[in-house]
Coordinates of C-alpha atoms in Angstrom, one line a residue:
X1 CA 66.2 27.6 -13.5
X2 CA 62.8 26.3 -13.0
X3 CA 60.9 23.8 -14.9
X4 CA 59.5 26.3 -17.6
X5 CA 62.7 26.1 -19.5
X6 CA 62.6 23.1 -20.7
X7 CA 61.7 22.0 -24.5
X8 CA 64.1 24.4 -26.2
X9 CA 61.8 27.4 -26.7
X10 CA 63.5 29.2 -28.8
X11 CA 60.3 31.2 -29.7
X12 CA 57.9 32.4 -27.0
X13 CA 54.7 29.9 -27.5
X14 CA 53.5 30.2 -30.9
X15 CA 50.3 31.7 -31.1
X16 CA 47.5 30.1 -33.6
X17 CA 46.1 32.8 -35.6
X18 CA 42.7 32.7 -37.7
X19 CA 42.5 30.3 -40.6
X20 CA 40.9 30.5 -44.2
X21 CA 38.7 27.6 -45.5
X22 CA 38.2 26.7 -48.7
X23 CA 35.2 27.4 -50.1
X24 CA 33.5 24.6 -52.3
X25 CA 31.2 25.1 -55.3
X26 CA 32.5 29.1 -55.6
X27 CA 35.5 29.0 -58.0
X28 CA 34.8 32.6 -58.6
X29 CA 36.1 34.0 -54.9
X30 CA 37.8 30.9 -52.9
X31 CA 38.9 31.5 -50.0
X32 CA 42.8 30.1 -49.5
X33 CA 44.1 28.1 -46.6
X34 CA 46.7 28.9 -44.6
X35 CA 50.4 28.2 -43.3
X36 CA 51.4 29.7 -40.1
X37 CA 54.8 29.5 -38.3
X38 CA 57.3 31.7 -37.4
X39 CA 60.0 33.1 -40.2
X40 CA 63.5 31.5 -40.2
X41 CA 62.5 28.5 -38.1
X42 CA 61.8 26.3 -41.3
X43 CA 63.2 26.4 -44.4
X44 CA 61.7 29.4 -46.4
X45 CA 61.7 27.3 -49.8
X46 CA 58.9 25.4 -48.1
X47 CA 56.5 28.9 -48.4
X48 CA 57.9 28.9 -52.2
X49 CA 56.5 25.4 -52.7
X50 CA 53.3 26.7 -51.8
X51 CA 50.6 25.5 -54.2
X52 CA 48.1 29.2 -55.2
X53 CA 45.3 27.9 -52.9
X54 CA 47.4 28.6 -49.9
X55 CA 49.0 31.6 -48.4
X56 CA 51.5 31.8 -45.6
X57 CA 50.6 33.9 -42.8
X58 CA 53.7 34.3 -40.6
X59 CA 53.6 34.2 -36.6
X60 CA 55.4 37.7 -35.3
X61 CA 57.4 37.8 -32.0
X62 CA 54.5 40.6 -30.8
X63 CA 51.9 38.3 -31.2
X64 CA 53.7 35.4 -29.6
X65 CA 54.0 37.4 -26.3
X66 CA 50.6 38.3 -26.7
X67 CA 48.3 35.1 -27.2
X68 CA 48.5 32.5 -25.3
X69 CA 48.5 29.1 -27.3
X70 CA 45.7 27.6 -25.8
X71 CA 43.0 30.4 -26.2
X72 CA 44.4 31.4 -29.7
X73 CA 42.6 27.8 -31.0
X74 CA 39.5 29.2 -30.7
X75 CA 40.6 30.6 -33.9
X76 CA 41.3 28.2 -36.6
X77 CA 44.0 27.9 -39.0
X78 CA 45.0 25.0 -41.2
X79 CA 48.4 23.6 -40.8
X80 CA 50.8 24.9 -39.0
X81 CA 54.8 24.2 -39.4
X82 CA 57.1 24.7 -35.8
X83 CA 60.0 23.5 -33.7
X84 CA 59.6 20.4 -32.1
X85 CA 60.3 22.0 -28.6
X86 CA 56.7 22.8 -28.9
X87 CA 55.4 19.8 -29.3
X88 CA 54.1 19.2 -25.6
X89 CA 52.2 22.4 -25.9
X90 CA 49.7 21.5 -28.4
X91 CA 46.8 20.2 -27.4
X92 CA 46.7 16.9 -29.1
X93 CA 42.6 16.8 -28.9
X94 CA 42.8 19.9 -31.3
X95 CA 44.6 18.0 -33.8
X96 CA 43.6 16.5 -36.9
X97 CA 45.1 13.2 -38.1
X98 CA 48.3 13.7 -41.0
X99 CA 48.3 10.2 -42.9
X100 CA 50.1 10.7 -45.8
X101 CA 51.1 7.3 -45.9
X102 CA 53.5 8.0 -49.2
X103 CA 55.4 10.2 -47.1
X104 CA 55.4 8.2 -43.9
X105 CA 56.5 5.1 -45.7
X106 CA 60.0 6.2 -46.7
X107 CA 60.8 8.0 -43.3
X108 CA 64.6 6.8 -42.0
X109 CA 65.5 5.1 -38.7
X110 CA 65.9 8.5 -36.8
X111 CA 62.4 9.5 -38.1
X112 CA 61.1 6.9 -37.2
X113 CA 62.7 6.6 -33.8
X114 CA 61.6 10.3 -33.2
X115 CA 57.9 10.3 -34.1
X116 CA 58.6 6.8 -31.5
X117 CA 59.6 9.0 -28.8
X118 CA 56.1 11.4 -29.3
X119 CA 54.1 8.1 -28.1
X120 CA 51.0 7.1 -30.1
X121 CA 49.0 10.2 -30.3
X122 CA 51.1 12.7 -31.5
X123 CA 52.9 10.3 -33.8
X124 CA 49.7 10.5 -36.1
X125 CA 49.1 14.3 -35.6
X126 CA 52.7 15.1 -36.7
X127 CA 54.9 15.5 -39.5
X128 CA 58.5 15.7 -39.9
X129 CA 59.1 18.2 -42.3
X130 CA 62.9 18.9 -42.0
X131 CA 65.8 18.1 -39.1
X132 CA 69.3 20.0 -38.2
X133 CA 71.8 18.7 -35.7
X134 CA 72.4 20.6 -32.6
X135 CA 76.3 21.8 -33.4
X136 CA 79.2 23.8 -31.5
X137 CA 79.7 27.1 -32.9
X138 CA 83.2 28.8 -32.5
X139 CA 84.9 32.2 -32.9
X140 CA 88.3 32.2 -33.9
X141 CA 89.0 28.6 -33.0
X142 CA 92.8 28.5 -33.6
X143 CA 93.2 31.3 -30.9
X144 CA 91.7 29.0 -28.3
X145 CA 93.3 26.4 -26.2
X146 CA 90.8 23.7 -27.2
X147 CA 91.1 19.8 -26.0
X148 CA 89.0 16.7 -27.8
X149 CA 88.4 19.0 -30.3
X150 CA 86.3 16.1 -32.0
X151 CA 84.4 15.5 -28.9
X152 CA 81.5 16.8 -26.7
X153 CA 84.5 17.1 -24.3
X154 CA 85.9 20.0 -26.0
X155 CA 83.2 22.4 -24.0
X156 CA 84.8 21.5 -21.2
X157 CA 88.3 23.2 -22.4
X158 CA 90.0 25.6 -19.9
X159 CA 89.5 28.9 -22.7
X160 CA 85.6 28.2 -22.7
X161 CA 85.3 28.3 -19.4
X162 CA 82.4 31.1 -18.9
X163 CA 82.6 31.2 -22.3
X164 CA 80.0 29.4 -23.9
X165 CA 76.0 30.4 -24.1
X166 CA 74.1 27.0 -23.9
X167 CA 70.7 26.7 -24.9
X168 CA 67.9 27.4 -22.0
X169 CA 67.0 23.4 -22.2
X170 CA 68.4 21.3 -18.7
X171 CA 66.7 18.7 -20.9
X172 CA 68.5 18.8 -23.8
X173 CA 72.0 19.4 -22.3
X174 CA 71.5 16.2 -19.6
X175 CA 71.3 13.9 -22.6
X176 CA 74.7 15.6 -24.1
X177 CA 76.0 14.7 -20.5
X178 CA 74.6 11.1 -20.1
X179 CA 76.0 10.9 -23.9
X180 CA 79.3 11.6 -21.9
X181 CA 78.4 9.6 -19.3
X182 CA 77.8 12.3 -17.0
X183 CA 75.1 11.3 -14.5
X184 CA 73.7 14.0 -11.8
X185 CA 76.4 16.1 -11.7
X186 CA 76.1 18.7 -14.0
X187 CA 78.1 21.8 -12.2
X188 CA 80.7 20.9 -15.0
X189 CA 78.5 22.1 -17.6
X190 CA 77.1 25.5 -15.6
X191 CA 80.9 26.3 -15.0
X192 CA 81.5 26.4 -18.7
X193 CA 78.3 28.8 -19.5
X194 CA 78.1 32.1 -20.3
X195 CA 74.7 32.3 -20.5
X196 CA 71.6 30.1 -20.8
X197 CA 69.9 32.3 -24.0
X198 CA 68.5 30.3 -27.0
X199 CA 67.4 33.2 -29.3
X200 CA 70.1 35.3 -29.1
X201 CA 73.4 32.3 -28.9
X202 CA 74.4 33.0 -32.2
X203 CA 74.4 37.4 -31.5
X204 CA 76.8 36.2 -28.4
X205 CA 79.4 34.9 -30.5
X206 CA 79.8 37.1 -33.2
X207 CA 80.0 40.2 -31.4
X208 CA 82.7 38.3 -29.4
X209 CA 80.8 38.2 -25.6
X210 CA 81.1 35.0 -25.7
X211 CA 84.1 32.3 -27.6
X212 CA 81.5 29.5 -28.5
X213 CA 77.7 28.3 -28.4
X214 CA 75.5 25.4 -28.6
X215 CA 72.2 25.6 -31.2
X216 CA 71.2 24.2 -34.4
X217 CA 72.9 24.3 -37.4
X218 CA 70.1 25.6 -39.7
X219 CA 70.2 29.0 -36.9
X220 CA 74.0 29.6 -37.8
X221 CA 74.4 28.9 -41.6
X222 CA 74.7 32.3 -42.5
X223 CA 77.2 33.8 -40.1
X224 CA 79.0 30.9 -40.4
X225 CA 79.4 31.4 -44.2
X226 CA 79.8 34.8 -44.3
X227 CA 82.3 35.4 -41.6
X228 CA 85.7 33.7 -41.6
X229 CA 86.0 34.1 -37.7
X230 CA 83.8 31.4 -37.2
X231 CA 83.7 27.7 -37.2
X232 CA 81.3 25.0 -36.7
X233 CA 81.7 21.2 -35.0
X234 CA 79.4 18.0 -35.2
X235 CA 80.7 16.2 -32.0
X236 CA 81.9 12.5 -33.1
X237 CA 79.4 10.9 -30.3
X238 CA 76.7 12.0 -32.7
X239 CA 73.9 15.0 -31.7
X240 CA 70.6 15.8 -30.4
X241 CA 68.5 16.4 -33.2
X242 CA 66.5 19.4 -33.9
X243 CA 63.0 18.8 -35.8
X244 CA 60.8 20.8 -37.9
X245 CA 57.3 19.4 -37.6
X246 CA 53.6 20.3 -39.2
X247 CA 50.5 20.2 -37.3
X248 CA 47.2 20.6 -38.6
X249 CA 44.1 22.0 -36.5
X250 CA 41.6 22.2 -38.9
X251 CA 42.6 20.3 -42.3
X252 CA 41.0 17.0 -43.1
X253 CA 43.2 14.3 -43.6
X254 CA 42.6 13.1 -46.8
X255 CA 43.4 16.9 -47.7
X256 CA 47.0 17.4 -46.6
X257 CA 49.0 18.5 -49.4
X258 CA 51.8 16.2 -50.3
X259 CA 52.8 17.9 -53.3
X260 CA 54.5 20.4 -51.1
X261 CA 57.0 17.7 -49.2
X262 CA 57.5 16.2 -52.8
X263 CA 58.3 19.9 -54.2
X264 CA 60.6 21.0 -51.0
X265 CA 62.6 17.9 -51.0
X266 CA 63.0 17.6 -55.0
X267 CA 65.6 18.7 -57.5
X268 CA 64.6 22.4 -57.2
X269 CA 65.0 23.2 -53.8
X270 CA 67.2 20.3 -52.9
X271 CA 70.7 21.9 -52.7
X272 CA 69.5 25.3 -51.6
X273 CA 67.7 23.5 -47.8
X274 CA 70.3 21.6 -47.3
X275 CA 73.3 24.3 -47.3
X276 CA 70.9 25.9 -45.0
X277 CA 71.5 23.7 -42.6
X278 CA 68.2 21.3 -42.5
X279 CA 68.2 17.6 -43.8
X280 CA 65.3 15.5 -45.2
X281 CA 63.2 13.3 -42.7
X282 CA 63.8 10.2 -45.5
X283 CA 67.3 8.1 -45.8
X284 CA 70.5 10.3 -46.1
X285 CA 72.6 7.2 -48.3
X286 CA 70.8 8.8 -51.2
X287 CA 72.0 12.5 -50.7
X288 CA 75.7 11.5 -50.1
X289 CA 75.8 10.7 -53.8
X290 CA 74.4 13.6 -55.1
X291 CA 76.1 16.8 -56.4
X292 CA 74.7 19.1 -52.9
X293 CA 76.6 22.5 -53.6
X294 CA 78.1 23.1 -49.9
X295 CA 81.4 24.3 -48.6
X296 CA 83.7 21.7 -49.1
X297 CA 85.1 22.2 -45.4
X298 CA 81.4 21.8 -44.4
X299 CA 80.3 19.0 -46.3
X300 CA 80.9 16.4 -43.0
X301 CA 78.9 19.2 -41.3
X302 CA 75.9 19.5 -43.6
X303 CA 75.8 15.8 -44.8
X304 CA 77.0 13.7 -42.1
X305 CA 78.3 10.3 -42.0
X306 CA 76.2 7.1 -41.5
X307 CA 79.2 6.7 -38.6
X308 CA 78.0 10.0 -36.9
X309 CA 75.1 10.3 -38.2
X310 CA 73.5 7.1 -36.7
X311 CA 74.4 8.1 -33.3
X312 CA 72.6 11.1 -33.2
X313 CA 69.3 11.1 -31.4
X314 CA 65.7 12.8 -30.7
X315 CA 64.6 13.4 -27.2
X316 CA 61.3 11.8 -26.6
X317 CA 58.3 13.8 -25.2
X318 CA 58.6 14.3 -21.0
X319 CA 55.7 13.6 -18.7
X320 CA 55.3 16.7 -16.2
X321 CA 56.5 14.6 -13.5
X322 CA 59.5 13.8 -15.3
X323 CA 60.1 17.2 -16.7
X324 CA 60.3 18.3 -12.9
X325 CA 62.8 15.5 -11.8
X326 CA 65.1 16.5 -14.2
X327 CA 64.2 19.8 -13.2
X328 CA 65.2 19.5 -9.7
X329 CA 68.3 17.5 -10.7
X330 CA 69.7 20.0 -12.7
X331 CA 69.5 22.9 -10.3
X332 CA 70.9 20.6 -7.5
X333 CA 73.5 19.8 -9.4

């Protein structure tokens, strides 16, 4: 496993499409602006939200393999909403400034701690849109031999041994091990794995190749609903955290649309993100005392507690250097 794995790309690098402006002074034939990402890696109700003078122009796997990030700049587009593994490949020179202060202002701690760990620059490019923990998925739990079933120990349990598809990320699956105070000796983890696949973790464990997996929650809602084989855990030491950001190339600051974070994360679409796995950037107290229509059995899951909830965490942004220490600890290891 070389460097090149890290930041959980669960996407091959998102390629930057062309961009419409918005034509002043011609209300007869305006031009809209437009939203790229890729489908299903945001919540779909943010598109819905969309105000008429934008359109969403989504990113396709074909292009991805295509363009490379970089060059595809060259062509414009206006915001664009992605996974927060991608952060370190945007160019932050190519970024325009997102103040909406209204927004900022009522970020919680683990917001705020995450845009922290981006450093300076990038903390005023970005904004959180939406978060989902990083969760243990499970097929047919009671028929396996499980121990800590609470924990991040439980991975380690004799039945998941080659049995579990971890996310490509050495990055993200040392700070699970320091969490367990595992330091530079991660041969515990590689004996457990299956498979190192990000896009296709979930495809593993319900066609049964593999008894459990590690990846988002918002990337497993569905199965896990729909089929009764499965079964989901938020360790008790608390998660990394999975963020949805926006980025915007080409829109002017005063012109980012806060309507459509008002509209996502109000009484409309509320409920419906949220059993989909993703949680607001702002304080959770607020949520827990609202009627969110989720699984009973979930509802620790999909609204955790302020206990487990507080200890999850964001990974900060890696220098190269450090990217290839960890690098060459993990494969030594």
């Amino acid at each position: 496993m070389n460097t090149d794995t890290f930041g959980r790309r669960e996407f091959i690098k998102y390629g930057l499409i062309s961009s419409l402006f918005l034509l002043s002074g011609c209300s007869t034939a305006q031009k809209k602006l437009t939203l790229r990402g890729v489908p299903n890696s945001f919540p779909s109700e943010f598109v819905n939200s969309l105000s008429t003078g934008w359109e969403f122009l989504p990113i396709k796997d074909i292009e991805l393999k295509k363009f490379p990030y970089h060059s595809s700049l060259l062509e414009k587009t206006d915001l664009i909403v992605l996974d927060d593994g991608w952060i370190s490949d945007l160019p932050i020179n190519s970024l325009q400034e997102i103040k909406a202060d209204n927004i900022r202002n009522n970020f919680s701690k683990q917001t705020s701690s995450f845009l922290d760990g981006l450093g300076e620059d990038y903390e005023k490019k970005l904004l959180p849109l939406a978060v989902s923990p990083w969760v243990i998925i499970f097929r047919n739990e009671d028929s396996l031999a499980l121990k800590n079933k609470n924990s991040w120990e439980v991975i380690f349990s004799s039945s998941l041994t080659n049995q579990i598809v971890f996310p490509n990320s050495p990055y993200l699956l040392i700070s699970i091990a320091q969490r367990l105070n595992i330091v530079n000796n991660f041969s515990k983890f590689k004996s457990q794995a299956k498979t190192f696949d990000d896009r296709n973790a979930l495809n593993w464990v319900v066609s049964g190749r593999a008894n459990a997996a590690v990846l988002p929650l918002s990337r497993c809602v569905d199965s896990l609903i729909e089929d009764p084989r499965l079964s989901v855990l938020l360790p008790q030491e608390g998660s990394p955290l999975n963020w949805t950001v926006l980025a915007s190339p080409s829109l002017p600051p005063s012109s980012f649309p806060t309507n459509w974070f008002d509209s996502l994360w109000g009484a409309t679409y509320l409920s419906r993100v949220i059993s989909k796995g993703f949680l607001p950037p702002t304080n959770l107290s607020d949520l827990r005392r609202k009627n969110i229509n989720v699984p009973l059995k979930y509802q620790a899951t999909f609204l955790p507690g302020e206990s487990v909830w507080n200890k999850c965490w964001s990974l900060p942004r890696l220098s190269f250097e450090r990217k290839k220490d960890l690098a060459i600890n993990w494969n030594n290891s």
